[in-house]
PDB file of C-alpha atoms in Angstrom:
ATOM      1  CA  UNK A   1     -79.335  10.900 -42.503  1.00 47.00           C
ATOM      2  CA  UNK A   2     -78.744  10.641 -46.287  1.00 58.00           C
ATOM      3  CA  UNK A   3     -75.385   8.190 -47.040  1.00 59.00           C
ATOM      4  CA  UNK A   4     -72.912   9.983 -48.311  1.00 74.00           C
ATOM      5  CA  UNK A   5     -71.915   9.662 -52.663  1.00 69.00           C
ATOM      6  CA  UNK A   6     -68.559   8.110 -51.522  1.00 72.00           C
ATOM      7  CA  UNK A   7     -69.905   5.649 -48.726  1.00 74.00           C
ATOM      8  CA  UNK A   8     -72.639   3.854 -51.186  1.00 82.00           C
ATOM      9  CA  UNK A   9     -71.642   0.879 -52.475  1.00 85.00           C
ATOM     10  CA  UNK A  10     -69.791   1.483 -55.880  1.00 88.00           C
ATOM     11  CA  UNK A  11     -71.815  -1.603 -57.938  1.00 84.00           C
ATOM     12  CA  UNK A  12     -75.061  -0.039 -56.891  1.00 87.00           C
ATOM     13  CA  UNK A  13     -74.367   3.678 -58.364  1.00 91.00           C
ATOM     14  CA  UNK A  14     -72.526   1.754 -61.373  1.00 91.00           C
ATOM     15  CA  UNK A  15     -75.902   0.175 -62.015  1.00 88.00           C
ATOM     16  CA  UNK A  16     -78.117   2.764 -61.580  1.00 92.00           C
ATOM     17  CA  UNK A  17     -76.227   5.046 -63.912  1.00 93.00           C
ATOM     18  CA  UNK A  18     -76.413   2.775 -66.880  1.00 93.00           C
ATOM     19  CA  UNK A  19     -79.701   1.797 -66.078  1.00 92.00           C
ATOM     20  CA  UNK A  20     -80.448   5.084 -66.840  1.00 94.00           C
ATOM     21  CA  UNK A  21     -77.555   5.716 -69.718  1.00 95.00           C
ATOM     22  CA  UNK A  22     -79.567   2.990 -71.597  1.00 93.00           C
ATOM     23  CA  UNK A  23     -83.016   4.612 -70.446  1.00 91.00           C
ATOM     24  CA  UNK A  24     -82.069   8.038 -72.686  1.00 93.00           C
ATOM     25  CA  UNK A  25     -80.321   6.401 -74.859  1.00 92.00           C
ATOM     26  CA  UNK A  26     -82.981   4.184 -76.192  1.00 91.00           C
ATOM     27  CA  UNK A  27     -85.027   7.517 -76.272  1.00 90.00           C
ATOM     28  CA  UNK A  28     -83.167   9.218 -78.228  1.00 90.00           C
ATOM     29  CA  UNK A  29     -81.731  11.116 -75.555  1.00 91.00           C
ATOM     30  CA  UNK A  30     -77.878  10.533 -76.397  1.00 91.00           C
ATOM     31  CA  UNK A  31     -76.224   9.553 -79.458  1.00 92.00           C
ATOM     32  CA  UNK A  32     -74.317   6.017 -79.666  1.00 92.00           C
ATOM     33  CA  UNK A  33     -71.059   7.593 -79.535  1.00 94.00           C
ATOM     34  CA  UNK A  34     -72.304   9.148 -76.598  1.00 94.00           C
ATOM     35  CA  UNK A  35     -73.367   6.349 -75.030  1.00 94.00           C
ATOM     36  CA  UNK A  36     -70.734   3.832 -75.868  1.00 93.00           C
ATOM     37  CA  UNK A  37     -68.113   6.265 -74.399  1.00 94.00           C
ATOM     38  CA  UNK A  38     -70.333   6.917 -70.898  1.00 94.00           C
ATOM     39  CA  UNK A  39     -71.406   3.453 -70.918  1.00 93.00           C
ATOM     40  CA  UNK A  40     -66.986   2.340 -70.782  1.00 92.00           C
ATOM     41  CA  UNK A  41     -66.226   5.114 -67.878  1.00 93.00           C
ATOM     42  CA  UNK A  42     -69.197   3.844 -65.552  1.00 93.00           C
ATOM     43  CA  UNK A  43     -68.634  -0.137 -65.815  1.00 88.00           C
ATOM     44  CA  UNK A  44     -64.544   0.624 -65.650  1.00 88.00           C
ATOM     45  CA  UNK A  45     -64.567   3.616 -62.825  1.00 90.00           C
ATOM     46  CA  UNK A  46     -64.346   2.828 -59.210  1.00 91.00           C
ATOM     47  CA  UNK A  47     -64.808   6.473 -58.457  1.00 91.00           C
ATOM     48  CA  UNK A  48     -68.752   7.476 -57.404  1.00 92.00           C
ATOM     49  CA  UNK A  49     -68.522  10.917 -58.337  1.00 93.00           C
ATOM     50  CA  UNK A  50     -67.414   9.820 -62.479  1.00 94.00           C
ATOM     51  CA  UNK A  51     -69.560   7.120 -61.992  1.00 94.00           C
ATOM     52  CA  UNK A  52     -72.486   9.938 -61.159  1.00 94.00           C
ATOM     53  CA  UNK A  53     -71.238  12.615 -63.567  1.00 94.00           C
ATOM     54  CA  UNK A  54     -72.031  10.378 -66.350  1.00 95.00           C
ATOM     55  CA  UNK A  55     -75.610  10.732 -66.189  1.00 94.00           C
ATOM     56  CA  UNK A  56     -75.862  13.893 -64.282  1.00 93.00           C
ATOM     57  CA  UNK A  57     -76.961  15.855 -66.736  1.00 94.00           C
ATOM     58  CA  UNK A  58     -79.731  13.223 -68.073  1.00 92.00           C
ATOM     59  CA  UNK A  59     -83.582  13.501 -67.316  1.00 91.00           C
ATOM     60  CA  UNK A  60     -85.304  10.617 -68.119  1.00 89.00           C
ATOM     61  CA  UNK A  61     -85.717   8.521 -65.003  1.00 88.00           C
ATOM     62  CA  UNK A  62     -86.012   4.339 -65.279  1.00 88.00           C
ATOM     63  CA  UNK A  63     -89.892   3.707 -65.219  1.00 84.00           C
ATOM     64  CA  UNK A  64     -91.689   0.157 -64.896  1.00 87.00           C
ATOM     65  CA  UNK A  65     -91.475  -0.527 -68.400  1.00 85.00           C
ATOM     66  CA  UNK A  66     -87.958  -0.264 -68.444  1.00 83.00           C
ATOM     67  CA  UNK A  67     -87.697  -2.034 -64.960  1.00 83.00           C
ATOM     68  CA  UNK A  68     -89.711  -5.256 -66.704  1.00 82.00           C
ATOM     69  CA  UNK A  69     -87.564  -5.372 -70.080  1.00 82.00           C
ATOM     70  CA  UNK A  70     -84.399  -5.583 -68.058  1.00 78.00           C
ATOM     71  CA  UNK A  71     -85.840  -8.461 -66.123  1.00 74.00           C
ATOM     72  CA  UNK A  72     -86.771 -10.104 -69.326  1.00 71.00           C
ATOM     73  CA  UNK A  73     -83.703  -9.660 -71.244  1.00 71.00           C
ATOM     74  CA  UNK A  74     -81.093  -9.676 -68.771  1.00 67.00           C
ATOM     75  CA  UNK A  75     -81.309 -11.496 -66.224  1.00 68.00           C
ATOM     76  CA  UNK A  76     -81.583 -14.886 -65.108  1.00 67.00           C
ATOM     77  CA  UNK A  77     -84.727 -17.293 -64.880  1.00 64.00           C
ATOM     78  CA  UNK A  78     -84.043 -20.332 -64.095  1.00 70.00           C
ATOM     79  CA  UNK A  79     -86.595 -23.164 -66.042  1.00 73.00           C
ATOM     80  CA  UNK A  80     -89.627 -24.401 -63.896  1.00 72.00           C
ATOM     81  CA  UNK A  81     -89.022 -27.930 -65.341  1.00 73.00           C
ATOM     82  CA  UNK A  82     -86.040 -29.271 -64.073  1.00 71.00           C
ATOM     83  CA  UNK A  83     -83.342 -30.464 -66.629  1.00 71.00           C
ATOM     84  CA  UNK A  84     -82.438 -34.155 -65.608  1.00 76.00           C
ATOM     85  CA  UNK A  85     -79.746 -34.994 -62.769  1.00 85.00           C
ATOM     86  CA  UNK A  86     -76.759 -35.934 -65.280  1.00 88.00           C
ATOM     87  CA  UNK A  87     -75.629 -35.657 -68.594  1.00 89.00           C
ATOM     88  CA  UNK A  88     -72.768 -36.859 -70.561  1.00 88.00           C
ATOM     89  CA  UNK A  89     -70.530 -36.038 -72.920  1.00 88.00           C
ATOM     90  CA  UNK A  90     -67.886 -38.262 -74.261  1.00 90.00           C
ATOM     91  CA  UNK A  91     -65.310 -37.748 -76.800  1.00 89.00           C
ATOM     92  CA  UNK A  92     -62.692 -40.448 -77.453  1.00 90.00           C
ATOM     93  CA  UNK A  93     -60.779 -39.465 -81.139  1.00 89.00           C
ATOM     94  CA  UNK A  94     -62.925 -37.405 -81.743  1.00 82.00           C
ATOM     95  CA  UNK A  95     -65.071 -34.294 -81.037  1.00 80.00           C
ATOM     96  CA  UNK A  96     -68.740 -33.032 -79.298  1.00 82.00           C
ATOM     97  CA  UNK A  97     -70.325 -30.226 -79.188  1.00 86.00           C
ATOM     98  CA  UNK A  98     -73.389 -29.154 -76.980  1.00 87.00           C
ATOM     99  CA  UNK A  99     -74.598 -25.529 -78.267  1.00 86.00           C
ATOM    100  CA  UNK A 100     -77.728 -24.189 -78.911  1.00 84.00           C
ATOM    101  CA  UNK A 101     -80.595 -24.138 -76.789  1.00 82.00           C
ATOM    102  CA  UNK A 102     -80.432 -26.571 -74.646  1.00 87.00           C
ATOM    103  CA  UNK A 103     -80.966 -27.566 -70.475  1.00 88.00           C
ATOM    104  CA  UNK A 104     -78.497 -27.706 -68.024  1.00 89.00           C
ATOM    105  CA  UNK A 105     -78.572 -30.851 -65.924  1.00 90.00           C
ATOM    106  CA  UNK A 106     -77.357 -30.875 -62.341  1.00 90.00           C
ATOM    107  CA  UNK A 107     -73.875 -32.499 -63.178  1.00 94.00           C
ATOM    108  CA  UNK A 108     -72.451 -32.394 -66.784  1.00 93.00           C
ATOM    109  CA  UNK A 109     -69.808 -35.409 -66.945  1.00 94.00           C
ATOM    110  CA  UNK A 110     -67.196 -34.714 -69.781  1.00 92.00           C
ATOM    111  CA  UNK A 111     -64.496 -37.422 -70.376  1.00 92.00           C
ATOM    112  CA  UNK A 112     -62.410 -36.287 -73.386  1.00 93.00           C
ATOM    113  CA  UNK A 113     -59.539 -38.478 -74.784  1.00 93.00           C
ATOM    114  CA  UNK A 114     -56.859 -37.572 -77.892  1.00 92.00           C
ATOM    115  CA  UNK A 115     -60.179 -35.264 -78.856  1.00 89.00           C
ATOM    116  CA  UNK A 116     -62.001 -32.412 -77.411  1.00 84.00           C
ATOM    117  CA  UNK A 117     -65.400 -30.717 -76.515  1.00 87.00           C
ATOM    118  CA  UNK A 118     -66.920 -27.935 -76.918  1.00 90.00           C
ATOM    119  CA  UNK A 119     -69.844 -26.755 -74.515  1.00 92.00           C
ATOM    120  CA  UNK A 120     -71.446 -23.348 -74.980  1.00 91.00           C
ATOM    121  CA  UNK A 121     -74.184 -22.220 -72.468  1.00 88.00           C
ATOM    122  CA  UNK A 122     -74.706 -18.670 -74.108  1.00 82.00           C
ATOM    123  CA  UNK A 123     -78.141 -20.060 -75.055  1.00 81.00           C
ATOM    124  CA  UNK A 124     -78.368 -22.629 -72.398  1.00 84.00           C
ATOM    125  CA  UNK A 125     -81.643 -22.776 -70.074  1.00 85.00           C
ATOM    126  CA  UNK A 126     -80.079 -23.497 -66.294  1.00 87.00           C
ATOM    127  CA  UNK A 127     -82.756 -25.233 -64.277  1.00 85.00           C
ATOM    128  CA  UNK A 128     -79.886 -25.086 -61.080  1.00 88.00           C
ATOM    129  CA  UNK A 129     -78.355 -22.762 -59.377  1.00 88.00           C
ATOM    130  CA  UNK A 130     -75.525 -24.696 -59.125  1.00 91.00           C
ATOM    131  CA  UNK A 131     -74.347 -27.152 -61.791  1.00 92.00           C
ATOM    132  CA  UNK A 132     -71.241 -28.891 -61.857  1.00 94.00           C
ATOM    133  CA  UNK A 133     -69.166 -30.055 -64.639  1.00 94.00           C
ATOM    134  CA  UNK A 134     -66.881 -32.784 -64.003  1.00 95.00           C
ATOM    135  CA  UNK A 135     -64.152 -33.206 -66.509  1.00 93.00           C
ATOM    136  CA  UNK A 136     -61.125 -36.018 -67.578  1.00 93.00           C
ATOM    137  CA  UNK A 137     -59.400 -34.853 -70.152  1.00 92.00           C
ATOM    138  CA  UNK A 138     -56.419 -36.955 -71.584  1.00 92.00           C
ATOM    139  CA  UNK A 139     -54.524 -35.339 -74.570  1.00 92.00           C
ATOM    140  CA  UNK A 140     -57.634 -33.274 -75.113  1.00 91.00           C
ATOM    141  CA  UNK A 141     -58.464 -29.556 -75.810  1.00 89.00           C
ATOM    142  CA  UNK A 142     -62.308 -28.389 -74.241  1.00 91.00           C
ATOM    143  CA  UNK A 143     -63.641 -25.321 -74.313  1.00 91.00           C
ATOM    144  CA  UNK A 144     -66.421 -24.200 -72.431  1.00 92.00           C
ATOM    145  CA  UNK A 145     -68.543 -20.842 -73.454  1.00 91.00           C
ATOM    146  CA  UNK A 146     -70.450 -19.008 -71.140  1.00 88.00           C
ATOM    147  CA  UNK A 147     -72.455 -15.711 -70.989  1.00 81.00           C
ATOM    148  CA  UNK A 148     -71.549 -12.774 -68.729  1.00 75.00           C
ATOM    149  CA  UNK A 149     -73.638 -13.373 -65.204  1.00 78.00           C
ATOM    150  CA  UNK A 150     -73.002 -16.965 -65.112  1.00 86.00           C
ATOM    151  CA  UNK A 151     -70.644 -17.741 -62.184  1.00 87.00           C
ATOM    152  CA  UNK A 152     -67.244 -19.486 -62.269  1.00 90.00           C
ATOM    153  CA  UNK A 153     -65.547 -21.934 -60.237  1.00 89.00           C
ATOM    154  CA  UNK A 154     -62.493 -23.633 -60.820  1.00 90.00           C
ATOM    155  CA  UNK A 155     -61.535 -27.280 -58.864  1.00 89.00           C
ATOM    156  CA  UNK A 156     -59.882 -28.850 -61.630  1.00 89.00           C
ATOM    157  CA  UNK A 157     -56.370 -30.558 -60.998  1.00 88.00           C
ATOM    158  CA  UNK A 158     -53.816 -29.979 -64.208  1.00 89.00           C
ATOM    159  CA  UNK A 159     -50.690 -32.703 -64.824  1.00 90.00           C
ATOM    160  CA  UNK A 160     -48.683 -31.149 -67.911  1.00 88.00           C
ATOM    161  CA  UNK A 161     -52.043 -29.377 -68.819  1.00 83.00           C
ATOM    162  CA  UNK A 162     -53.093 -26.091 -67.580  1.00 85.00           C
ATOM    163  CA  UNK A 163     -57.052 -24.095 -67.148  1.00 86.00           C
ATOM    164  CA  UNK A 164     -57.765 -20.960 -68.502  1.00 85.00           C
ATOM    165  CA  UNK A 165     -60.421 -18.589 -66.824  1.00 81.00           C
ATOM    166  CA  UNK A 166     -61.498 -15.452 -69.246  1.00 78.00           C
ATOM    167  CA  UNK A 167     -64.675 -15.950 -67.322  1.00 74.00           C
ATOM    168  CA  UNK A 168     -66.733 -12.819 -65.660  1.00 66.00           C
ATOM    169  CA  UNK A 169     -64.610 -11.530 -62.656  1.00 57.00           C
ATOM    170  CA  UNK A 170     -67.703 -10.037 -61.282  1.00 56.00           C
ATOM    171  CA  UNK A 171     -69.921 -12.371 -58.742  1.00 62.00           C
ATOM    172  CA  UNK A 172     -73.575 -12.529 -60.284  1.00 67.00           C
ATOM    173  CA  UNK A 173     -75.751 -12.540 -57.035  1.00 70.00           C
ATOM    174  CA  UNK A 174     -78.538 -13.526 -59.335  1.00 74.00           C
ATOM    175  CA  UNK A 175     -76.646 -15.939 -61.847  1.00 81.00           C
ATOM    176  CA  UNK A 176     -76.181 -19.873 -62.092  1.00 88.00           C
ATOM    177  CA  UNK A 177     -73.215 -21.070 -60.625  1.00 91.00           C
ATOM    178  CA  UNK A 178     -70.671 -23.620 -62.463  1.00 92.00           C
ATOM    179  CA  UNK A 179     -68.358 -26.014 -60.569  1.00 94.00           C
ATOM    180  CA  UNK A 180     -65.259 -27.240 -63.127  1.00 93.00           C
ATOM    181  CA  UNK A 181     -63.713 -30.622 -61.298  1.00 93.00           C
ATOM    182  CA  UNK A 182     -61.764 -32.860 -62.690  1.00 92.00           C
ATOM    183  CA  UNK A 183     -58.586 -33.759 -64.277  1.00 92.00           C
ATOM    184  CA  UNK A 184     -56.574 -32.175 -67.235  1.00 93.00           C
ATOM    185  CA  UNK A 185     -53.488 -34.264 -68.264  1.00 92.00           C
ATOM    186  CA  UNK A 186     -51.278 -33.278 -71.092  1.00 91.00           C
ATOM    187  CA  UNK A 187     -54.343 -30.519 -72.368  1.00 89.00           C
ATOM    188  CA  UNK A 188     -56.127 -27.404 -71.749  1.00 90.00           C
ATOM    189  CA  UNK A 189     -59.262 -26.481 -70.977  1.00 91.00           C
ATOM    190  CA  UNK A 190     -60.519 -23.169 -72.063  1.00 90.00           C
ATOM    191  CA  UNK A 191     -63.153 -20.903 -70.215  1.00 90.00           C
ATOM    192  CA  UNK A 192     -64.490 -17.899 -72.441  1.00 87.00           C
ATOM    193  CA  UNK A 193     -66.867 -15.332 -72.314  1.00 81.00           C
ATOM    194  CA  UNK A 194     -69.413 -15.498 -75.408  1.00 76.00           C
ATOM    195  CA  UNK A 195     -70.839 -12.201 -74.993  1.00 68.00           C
ATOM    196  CA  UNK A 196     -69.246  -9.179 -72.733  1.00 70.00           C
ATOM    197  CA  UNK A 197     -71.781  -7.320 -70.286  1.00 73.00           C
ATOM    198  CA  UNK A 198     -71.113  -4.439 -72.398  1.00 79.00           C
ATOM    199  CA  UNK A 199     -72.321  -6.029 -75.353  1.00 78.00           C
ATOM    200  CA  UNK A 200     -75.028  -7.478 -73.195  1.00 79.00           C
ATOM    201  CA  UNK A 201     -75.841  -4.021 -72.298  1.00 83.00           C
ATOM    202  CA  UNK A 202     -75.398  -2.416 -75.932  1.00 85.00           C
ATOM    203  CA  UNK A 203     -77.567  -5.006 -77.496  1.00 84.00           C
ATOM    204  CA  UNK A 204     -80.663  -4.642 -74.577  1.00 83.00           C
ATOM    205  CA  UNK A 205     -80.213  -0.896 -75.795  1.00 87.00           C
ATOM    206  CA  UNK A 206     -80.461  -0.752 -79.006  1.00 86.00           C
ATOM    207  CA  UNK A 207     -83.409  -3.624 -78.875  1.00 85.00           C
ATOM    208  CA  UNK A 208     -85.148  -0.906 -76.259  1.00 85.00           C
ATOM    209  CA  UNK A 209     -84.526   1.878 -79.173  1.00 83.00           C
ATOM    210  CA  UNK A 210     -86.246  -0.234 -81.794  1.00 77.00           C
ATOM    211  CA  UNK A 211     -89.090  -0.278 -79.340  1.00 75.00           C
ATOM    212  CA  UNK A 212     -89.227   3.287 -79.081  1.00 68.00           C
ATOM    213  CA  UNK A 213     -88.109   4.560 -82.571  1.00 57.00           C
TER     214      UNK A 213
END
């Protein structure tokens, strides 16, 4: 007996439908405006039947060529060649920054004093699942940048300091996982997204319509 529209789970018909928004978008199917404005009611409705309506009335089906691009460009694969166990970062009057592309170790240990760090994984090849950052921060401001998928976890202790989370409030099955531990006195530590999923999404798009003209 089929499920019912209302009893499937609401992240699986989200996903389907802009799977195939971008699919007709990227062939020419829908115009941007189009897109952009289906593309916000899907990933911000918790209703199935909006969810539905905003590709009901769009043909072109995801195919295997589509199905291999998104695992390409958006999601997840973890290096083959492990990153090493630990790596540090210290700051003492001063400043660091790790950016770029570079590997995620098992345990990132940050000690930040009167300075500050800045450590942006939107380019960063995870070799873990799990990595976890441990952090002392002393009259410091950190602030670490991560791209949507990457999963968020929060342990750190705050005296006169304080953490903030604008991290992905959706659990990535698929993503890495980081662990913040630590200590924050008299400083901050800042968690940001670097990219939005929508501009994730937008940006595997419009790469899919330069493929197809």
């Amino acid at each position: 007996m089929p499920v019912a529209i209302q009893d499937r789970p609401t992240q699986t018909v989200r996903d389907e439908v802009i799977d195939k928004l971008i699919m007709n978008y990227s062939h020419g199917e829908l115009s941007y405006e189009a897109f952009e404005r289906r593309l916000d009611i899907a990933m911000e409705s918790e209703d199935n039947h909006e969810i539905l309506a905003q590709a009901a009335d769009l043909d072109l089906a995801v195919d295997q060529a589509y199905v291999a691009s998104k695992k390409q460009d958006l999601t997840f694969n973890f290096d083959n060649d492990p990153a090493a166990d630990r790596d540090t970062l210290v700051s003492i009057f001063g400043g660091s920054d790790r950016s770029g592309a570079w590997k995620v170790a098992k345990e990132i240990r940050v000690l930040s004093v009167f300075s500050g760090s800045d450590i942006d994984f939107s380019q960063a090849q995870f070799s873990y699942k799990q990595t976890h950052v441990k952090i002392f921060s002393l009259f410091s401001g950190d602030d670490i940048y991560i791209p949507e998928g990457v999963n968020v976890v929060t342990k750190a202790f705050c005296i006169f300091g304080g953490i903030d989370n604008k991290s992905n409030t959706m659990v990535s099955k698929d993503g890495p996982t980081l662990v913040i531990e630590g200590l924050v006195i008299f400083g901050g530590l800042d968690i940001k997204l670097k990219k939005s999923l929508k501009e994730r999404f937008v940006a595997f798009a419009d790469s899919l319509k330069g493929m197809f003209g």
